CSV table of C-alpha atoms and ligand atoms in Angstrom, one decimal:
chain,number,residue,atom,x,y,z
A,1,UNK,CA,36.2,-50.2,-57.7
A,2,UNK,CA,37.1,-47.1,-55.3
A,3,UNK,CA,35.6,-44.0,-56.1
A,4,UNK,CA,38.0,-40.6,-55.5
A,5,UNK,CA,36.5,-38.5,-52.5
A,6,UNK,CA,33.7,-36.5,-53.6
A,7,UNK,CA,32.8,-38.6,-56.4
A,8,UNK,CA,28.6,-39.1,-57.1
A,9,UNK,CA,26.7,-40.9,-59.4
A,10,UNK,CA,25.3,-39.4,-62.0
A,11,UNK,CA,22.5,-40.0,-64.3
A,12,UNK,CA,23.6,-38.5,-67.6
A,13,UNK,CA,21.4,-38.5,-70.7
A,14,UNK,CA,22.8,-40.9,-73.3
A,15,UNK,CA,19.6,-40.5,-76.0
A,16,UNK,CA,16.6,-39.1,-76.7
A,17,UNK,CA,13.9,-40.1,-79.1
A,18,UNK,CA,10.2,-38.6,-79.9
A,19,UNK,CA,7.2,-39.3,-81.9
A,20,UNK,CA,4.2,-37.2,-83.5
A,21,UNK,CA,1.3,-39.3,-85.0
A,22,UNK,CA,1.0,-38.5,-88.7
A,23,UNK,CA,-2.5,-36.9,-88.5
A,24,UNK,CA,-2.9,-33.3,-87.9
A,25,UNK,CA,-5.6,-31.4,-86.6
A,26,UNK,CA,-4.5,-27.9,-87.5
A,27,UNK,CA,-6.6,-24.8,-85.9
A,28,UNK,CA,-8.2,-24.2,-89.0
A,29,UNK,CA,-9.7,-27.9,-88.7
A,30,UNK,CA,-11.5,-26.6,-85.8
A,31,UNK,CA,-13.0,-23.8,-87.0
A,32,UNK,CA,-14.7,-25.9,-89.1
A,33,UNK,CA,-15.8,-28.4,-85.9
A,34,UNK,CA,-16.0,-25.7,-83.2
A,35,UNK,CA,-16.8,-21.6,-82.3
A,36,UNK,CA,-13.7,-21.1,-82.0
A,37,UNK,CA,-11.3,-19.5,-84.2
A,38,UNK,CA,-7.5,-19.8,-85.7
A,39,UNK,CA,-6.8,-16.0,-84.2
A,40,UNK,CA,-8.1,-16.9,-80.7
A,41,UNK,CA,-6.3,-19.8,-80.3
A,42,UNK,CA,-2.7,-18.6,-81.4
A,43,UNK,CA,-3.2,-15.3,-79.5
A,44,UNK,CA,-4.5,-17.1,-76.2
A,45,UNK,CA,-2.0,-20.3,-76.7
A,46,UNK,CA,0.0,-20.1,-79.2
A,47,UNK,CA,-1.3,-22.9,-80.7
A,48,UNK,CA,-1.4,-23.7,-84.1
A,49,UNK,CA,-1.8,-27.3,-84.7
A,50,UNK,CA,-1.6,-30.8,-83.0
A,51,UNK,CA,-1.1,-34.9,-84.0
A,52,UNK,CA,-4.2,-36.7,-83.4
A,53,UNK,CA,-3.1,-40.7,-83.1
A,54,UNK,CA,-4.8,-42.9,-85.5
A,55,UNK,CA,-7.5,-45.3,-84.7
A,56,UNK,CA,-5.3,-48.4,-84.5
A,57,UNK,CA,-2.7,-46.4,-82.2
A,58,UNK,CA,-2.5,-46.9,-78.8
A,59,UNK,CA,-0.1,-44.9,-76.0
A,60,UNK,CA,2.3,-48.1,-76.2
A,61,UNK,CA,2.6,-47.5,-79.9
A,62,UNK,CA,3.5,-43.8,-79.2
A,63,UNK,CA,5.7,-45.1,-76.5
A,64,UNK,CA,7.5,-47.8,-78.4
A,65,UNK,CA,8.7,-45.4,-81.7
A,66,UNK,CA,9.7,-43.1,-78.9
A,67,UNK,CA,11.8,-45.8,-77.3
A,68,UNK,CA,13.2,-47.2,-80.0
A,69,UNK,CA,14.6,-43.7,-81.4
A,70,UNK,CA,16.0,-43.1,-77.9
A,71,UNK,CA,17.8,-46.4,-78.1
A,72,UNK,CA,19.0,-45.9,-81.4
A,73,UNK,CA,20.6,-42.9,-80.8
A,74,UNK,CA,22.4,-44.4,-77.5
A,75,UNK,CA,23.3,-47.3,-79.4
A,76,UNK,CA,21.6,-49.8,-77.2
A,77,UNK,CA,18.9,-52.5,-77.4
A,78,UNK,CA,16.3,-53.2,-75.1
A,79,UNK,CA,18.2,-55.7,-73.0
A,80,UNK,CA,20.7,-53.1,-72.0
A,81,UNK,CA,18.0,-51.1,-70.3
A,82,UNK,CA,17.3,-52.3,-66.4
A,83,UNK,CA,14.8,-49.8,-65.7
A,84,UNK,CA,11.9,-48.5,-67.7
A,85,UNK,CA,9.3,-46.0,-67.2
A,86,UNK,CA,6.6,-44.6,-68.7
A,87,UNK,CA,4.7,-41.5,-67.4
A,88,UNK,CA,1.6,-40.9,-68.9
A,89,UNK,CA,-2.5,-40.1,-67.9
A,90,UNK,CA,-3.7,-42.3,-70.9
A,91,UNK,CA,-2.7,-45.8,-70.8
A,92,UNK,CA,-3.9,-48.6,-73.1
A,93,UNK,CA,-5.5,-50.4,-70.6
A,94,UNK,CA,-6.5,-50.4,-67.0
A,95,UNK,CA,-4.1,-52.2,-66.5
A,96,UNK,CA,-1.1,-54.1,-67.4
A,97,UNK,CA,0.9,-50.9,-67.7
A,98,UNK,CA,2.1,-49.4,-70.5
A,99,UNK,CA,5.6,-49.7,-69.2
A,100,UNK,CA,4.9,-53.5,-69.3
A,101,UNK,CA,4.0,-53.5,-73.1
A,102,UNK,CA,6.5,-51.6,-74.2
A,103,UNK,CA,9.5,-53.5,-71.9
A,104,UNK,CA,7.9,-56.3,-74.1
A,105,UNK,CA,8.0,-54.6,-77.3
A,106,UNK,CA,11.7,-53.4,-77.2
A,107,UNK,CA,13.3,-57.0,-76.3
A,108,UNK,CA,14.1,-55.7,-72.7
A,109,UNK,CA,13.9,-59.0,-70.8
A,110,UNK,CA,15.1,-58.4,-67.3
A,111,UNK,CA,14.9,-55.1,-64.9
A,112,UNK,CA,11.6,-53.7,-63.8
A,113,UNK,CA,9.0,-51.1,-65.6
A,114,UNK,CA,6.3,-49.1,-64.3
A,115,UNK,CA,3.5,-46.5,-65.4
A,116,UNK,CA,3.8,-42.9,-63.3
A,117,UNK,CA,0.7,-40.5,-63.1
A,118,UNK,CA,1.4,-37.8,-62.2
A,119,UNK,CA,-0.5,-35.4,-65.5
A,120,UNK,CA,1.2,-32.7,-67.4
A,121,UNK,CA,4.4,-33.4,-64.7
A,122,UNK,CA,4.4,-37.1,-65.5
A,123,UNK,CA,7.9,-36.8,-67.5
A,124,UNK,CA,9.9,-34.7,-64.9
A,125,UNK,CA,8.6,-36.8,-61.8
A,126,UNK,CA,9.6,-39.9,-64.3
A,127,UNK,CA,12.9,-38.0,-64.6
A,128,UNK,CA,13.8,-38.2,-61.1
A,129,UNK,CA,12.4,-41.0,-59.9
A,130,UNK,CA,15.0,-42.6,-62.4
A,131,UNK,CA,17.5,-40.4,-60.9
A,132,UNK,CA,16.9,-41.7,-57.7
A,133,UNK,CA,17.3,-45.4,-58.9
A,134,UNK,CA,20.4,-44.7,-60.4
A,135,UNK,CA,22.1,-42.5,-58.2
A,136,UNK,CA,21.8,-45.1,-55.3
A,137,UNK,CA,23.2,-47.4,-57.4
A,138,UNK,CA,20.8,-50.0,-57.9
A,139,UNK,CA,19.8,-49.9,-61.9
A,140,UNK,CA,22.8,-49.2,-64.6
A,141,UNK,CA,20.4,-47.7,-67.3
A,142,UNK,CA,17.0,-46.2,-67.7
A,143,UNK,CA,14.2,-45.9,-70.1
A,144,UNK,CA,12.1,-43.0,-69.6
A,145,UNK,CA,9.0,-41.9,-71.4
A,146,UNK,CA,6.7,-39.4,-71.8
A,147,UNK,CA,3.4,-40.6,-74.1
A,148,UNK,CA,-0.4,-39.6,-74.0
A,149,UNK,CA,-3.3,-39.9,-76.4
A,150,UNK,CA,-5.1,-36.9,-75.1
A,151,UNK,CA,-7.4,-36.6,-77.8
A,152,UNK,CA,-9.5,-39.3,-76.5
A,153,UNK,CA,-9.9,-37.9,-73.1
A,154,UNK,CA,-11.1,-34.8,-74.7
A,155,UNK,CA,-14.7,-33.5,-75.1
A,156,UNK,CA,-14.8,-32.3,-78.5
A,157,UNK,CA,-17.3,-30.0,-77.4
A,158,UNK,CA,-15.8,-28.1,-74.8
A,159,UNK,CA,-13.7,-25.3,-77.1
A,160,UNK,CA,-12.3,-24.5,-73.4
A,161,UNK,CA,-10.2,-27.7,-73.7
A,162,UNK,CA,-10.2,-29.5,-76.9
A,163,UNK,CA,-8.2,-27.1,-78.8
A,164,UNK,CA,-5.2,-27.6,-76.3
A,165,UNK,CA,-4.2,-31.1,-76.2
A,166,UNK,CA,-2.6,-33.4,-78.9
A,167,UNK,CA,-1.1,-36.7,-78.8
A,168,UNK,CA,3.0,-37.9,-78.6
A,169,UNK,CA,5.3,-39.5,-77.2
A,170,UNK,CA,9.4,-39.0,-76.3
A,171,UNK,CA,11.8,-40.9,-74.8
A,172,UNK,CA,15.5,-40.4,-73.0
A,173,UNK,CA,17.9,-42.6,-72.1
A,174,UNK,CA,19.4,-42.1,-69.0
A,175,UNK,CA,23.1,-44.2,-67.9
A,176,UNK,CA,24.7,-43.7,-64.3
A,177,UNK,CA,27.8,-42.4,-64.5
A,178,UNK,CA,30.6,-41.7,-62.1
A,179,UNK,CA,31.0,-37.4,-61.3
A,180,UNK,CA,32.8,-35.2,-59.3
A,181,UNK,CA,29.9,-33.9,-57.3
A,182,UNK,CA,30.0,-30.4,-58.6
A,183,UNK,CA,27.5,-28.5,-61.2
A,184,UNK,CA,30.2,-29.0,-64.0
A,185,UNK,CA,29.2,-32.9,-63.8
A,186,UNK,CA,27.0,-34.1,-66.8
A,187,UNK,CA,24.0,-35.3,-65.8
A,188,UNK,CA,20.5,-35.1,-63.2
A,189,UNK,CA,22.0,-32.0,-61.1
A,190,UNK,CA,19.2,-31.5,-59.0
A,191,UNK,CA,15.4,-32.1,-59.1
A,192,UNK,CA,12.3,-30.5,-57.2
A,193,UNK,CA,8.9,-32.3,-57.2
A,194,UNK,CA,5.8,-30.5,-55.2
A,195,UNK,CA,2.2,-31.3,-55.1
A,196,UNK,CA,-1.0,-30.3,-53.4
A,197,UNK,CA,-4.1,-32.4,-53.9
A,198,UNK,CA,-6.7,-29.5,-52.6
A,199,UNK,CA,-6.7,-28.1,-56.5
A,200,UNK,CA,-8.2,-31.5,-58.0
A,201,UNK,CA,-11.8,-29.5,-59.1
A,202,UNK,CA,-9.5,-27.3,-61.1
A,203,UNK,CA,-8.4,-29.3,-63.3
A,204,UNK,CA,-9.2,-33.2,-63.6
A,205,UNK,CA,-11.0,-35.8,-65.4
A,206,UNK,CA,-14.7,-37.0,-64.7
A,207,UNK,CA,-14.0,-40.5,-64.7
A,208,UNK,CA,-12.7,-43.5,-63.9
A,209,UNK,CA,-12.5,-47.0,-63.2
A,210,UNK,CA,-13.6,-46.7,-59.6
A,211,UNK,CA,-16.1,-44.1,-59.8
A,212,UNK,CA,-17.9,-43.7,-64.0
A,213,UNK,CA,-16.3,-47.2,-64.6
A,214,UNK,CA,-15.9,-44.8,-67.6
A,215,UNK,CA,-12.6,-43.1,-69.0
A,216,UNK,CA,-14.3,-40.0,-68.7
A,217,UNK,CA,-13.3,-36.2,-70.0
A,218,UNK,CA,-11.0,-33.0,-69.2
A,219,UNK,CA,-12.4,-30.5,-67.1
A,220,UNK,CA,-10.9,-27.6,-66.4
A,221,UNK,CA,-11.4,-24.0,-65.2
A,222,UNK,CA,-8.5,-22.4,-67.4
A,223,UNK,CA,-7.9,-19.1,-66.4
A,224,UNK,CA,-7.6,-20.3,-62.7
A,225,UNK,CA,-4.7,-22.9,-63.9
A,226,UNK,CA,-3.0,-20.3,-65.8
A,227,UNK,CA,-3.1,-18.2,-62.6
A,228,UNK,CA,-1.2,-20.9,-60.3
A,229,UNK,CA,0.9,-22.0,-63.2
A,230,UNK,CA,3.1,-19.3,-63.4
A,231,UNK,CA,3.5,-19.1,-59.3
A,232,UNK,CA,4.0,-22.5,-59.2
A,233,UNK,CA,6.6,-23.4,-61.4
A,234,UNK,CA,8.8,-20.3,-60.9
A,235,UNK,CA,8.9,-21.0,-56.9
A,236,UNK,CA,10.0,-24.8,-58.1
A,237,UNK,CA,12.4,-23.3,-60.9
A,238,UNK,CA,13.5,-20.8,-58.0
A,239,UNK,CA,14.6,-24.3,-55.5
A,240,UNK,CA,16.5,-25.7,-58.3
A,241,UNK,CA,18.5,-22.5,-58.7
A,242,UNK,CA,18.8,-22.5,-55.1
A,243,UNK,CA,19.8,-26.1,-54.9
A,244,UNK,CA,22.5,-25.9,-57.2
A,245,UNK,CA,24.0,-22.1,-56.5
A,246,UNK,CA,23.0,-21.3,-59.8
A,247,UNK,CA,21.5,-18.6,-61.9
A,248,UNK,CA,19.3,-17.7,-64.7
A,249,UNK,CA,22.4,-16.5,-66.1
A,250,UNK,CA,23.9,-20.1,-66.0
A,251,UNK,CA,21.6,-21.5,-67.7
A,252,UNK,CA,21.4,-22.6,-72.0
A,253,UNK,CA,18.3,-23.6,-72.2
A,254,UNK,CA,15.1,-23.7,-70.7
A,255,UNK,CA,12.8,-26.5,-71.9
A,256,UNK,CA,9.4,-26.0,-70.1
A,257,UNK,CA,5.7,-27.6,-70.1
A,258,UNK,CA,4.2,-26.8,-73.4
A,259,UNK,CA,0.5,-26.1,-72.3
A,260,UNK,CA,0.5,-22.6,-73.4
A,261,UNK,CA,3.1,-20.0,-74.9
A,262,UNK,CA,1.7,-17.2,-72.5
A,263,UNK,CA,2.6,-19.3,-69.7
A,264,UNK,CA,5.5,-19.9,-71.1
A,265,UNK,CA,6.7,-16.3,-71.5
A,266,UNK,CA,5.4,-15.3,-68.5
A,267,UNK,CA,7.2,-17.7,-66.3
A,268,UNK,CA,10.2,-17.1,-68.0
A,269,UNK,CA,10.2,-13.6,-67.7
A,270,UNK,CA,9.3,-13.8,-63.7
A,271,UNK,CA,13.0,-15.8,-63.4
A,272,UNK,CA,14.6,-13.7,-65.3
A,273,UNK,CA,15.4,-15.8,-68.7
A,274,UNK,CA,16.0,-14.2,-71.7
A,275,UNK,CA,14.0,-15.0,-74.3
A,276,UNK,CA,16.5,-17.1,-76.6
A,277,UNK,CA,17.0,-19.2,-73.9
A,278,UNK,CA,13.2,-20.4,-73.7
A,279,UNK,CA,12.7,-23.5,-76.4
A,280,UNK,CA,9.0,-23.5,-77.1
A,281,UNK,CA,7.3,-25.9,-79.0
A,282,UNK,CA,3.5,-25.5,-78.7
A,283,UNK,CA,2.6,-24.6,-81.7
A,284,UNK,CA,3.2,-27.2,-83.4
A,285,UNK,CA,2.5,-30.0,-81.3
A,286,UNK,CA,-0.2,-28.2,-78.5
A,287,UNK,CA,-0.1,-29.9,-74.9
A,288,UNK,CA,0.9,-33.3,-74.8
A,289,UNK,CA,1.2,-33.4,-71.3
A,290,UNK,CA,3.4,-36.5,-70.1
A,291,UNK,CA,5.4,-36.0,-73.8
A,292,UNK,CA,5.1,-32.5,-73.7
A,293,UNK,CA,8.6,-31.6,-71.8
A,294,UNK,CA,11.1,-34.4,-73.6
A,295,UNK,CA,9.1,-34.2,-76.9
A,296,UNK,CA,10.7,-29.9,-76.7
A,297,UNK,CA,13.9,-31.7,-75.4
A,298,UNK,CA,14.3,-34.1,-78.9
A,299,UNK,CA,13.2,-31.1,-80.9
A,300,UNK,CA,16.0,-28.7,-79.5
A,301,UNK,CA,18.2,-31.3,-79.7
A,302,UNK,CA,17.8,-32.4,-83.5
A,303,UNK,CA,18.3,-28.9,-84.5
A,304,UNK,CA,21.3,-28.6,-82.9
A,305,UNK,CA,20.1,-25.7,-79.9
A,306,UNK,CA,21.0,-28.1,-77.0
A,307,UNK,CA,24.9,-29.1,-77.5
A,308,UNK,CA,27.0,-31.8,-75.0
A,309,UNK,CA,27.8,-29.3,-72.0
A,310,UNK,CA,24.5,-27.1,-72.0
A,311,UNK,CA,22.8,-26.7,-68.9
A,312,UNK,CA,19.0,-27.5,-69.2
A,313,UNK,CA,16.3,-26.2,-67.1
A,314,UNK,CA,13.0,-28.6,-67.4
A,315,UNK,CA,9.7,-27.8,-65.7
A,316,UNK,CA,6.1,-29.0,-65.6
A,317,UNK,CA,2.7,-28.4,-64.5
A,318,UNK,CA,0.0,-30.1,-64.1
A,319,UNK,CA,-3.3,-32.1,-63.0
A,320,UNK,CA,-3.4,-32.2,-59.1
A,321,UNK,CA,-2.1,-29.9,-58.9
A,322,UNK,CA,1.6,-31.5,-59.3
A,323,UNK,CA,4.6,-29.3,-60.5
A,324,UNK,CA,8.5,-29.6,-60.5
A,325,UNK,CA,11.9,-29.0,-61.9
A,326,UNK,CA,15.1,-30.6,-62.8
A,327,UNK,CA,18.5,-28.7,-64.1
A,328,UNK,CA,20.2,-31.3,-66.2
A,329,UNK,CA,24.1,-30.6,-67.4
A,330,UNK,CA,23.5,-32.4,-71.0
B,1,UT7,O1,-0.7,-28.3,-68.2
B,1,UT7,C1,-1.6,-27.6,-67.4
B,1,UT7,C2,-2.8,-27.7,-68.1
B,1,UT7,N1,-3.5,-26.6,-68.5
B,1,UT7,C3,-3.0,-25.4,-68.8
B,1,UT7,O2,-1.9,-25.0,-68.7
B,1,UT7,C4,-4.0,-24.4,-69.3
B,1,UT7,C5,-4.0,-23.1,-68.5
B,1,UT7,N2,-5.0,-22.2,-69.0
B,1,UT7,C6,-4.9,-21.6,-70.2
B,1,UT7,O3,-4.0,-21.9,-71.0
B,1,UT7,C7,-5.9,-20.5,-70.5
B,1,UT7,O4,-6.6,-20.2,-69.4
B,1,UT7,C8,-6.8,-20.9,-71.7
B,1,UT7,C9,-6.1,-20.9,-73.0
B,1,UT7,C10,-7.5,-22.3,-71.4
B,1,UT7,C11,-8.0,-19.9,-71.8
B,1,UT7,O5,-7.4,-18.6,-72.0
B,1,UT7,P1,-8.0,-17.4,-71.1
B,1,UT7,O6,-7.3,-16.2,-71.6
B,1,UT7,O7,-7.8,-17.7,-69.7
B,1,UT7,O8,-9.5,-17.3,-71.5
B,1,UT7,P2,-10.8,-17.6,-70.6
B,1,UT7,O9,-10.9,-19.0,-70.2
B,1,UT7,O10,-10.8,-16.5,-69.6
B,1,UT7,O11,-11.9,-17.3,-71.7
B,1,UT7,C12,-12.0,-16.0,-72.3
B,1,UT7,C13,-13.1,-16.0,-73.4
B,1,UT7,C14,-14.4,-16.6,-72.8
B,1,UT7,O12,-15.5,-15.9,-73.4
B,1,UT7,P3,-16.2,-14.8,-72.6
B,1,UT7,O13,-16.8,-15.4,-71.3
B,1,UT7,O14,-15.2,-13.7,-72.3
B,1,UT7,O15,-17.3,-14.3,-73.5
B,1,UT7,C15,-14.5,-18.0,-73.4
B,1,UT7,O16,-15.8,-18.5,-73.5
B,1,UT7,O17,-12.8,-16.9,-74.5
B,1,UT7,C16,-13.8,-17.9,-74.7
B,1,UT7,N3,-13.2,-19.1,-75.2
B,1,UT7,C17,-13.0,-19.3,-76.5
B,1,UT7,N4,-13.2,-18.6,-77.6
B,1,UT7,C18,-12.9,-19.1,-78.8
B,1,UT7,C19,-12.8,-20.2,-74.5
B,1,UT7,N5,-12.3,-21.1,-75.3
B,1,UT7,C20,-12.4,-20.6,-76.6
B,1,UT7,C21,-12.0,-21.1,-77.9
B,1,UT7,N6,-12.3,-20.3,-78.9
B,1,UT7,N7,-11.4,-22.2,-78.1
C-alpha cells in the first residue's frame, strides 16, 4: 500500500478501561488508625478517600479487569492485541511480569508483553514506548496499563505517606493508524520523557530483591517532591507545547498525575490552563501512581468531558526522579 506524501503513523486510542478495588479506606478511616485528620489531608491533598485491593488481589487482577474493559470498549479480544504493556512499581512477583500474566489472562497468544518501572510516570513512559512500536510500524495494536497495589508498599505508620496512595488499575487501547502528519491527526502527537537519577533519596522504597531481599516501604521527603514537581512537569508540559506549535489555549483537557490537588493546581496555573480544563481525580481514588494518569483518563471519558476530537494533555511525576508528557488528539 502507498502512503500519500506526508502521511505518518499514528497511534490513536481505540479504548480505555479502569478498575477501583471495592474496599475503601476513606480519610475518616484514618483518623481512627493514625494522627492525622480528615481536614489536613483534604486541605494538604485533596484527598478524600482511596481503594485498598482485597487480600486475594494481586496487580494482575487489577490489570486484567482493566484490560478487559479496554478491549470491550474497542471491540477486540486478546488475540487482536500484538503488544502489551503494563507499567507499574508493584508486581505480583519478582518475576514473571505482570505483563506475562495478564497476556495469559486475556487469550492474547502471540505478540510480546513487558512490565515498565518507571513509578508515578510508569503510564506515560508506557504510552510512548507503545507509540514508538507502532509508529515504526512493527506492532498493529497495543495494550497498555497502568496498575499498582500501593497499599502494600506503604508503612501504615508513616502519616507522611500512607494517607496518599491507593490501589487501581486502567487500561487503553492504542491501534496505528495512517495520518496526515499534522496536529489535526488523531492520535500520540508528541511525547517528552526526562529523568534524573541524583533525586533517588527523595523519594524511593527501602527494599528490594537485591539489597532487603525484602519488598520494602515508601520513603519520602514530601515537601521537597512537591517543590520539583511543579518545575518539572511544567518544563516537560512546556516541550510538548513546543513540539507541536501548540498552546495552552489549544488544549481540552488536561489529565495530569493525581498525587496531590495542590500540585495539580499549581502546575496548571504556571502553564497557563484554565481551570475547567484541569480533570482531577484525587479525591476519590488518592495516588495510584502507574494507574493514576489513565484511571483520570476513563473517568473523563465515561462522563462524557473528553469527546472524539479533544486534545489531551497527560503528565506524570514520579520516583527517580522520572517525569514526562504526551498531547494526545483523542
Ligand atoms: O507522585 C509523586 C509522589 N509524591 C508526591 O507527589 C507528593 C508530593 N508532596 C506532597 O504532596 C506534600 O508535600 C505532602 C502532602 C506529602 C505534605 O504536605 P506539606 O504541605 O508539604 O506538609 P509537610 O510535609 O511540610 O508537613 C507539614 C506538617 C508537619 O508537621 P510540623 O512539622 O509542621 O509540626 C507534618 O508532621 O504536617 C504534618 N503531617 C501531618 N499532619 C497530619 C504530615 N503528614 C500528616 C498527616 N496528618 N497525614
Amino acid at each position: 500500500m502507498t502512503r500519500p506524501q506526508n502521511a505518518v503513523l499514528r497511534s490513536v486510542v481505540i479504548g480505555l478501561g479502569s478498575y477501583l478495588p471495592k474496599r475503601i479506606l476513606s480519610n475518616a478511616d484514618l483518623e481512627k488508625m493514625l494522627d492525622t485528620s480528615d481536614a489536613w489531608i483534604t486541605q494538604r491533598t485533596g484527598i478524600k478517600l482511596r481503594h485498598i485491593a482485597a487480600d486475594d488481589e494481586r496487580t494482575s487482577t487489577l490489570a486484567t479487569h482493566a484490560a478487559r474493559a479496554a478491549l470491550a470498549e474497542a471491540g477486540l479480544e486478546g488475540k487482536d492485541i500484538d503488544l502489551l504493556i503494563v507499567a507499574t512499581t508493584t508486581p505480583d512477583y519478582t518475576f514473571p511480569s505482570v505483563a506475562t500474566q495478564v497476556q495469559a489472562a486475556i487469550g492474547m497468544t502471540g505478540g510480546v508483553a513487558f512490565d515498565l518501572q518507571a513509578v508515578c510516570s510508569g503510564f506515560i513512559f508506557a504510552l510512548t514506548t507503545a507509540d514508538k512500536f507502532l509508529t515504526a510500524g512493527s506492532h498493529k495494536r497495543a495494550l497498555v496499563i497502568g496498575a499498582e497495589i500501593f497499599s502494600r508498599l506503604l508503612d501504615w505508620k508513616d502519616r507522611g505517606t500512607c494517607v496518599l496512595f491507593g490501589d487501581g488499575a486502567a487500561a487503553m487501547v492504542l491501534e496505528a493508524q495512517p495520518g496526515g502528519g499534522t496536529t489535526a491527526d488523531r492520535g500520540v502527537l508528541t511525547a517528552h520523557l526526562r529523568s534524573d537519577g541524583r533525586h533517588f533519596s527523595k523519594l524511593y522504597v527501602d527494599g528490594g530483591p537485591s539489597s532487603t531481599q525484602t519488598a520494602g516501604h515508601i520513603r519520602m521527603e514530601g515537601r521537597e517532591v512537591f517543590k520539583l514537581a511543579v518545575t518539572m512537569i511544567t518544563d516537560v508540559v512546556e516541550a510538548a507545547f513546543a513540539a507541536t506549535g501548540t498552546t495552552a489555549e489549544d488544549l481540552d483537557w488536561f489529565v495530569p498525575h493525581q498525587a496531590n490537588a495542590r500540585i495539580i493546581d499549581a502546575s496548571a496555573e504556571k502553564l497557563n490552563i484554565a481551570p475547567q480544563k484541569v480533570v482531577k481525580t484525587v479525591a476519590f481514588h488518592g495516588n495510584t501512581s502507574a494507574a493514576s494518569v489513565p484511571l483520570a483518563l476513563a473517568a473523563a471519558r465515561a462522563d462524557g468531558r473528553i469527546k472524539p476530537g479533544d486534545l489531551v494533555m497527560l503528565e506524570a511525576m514520579g520516583g527517580g526522579f522520572t517525569w514526562g508528557a504526551a498531547l494526545v488528539r483523542w
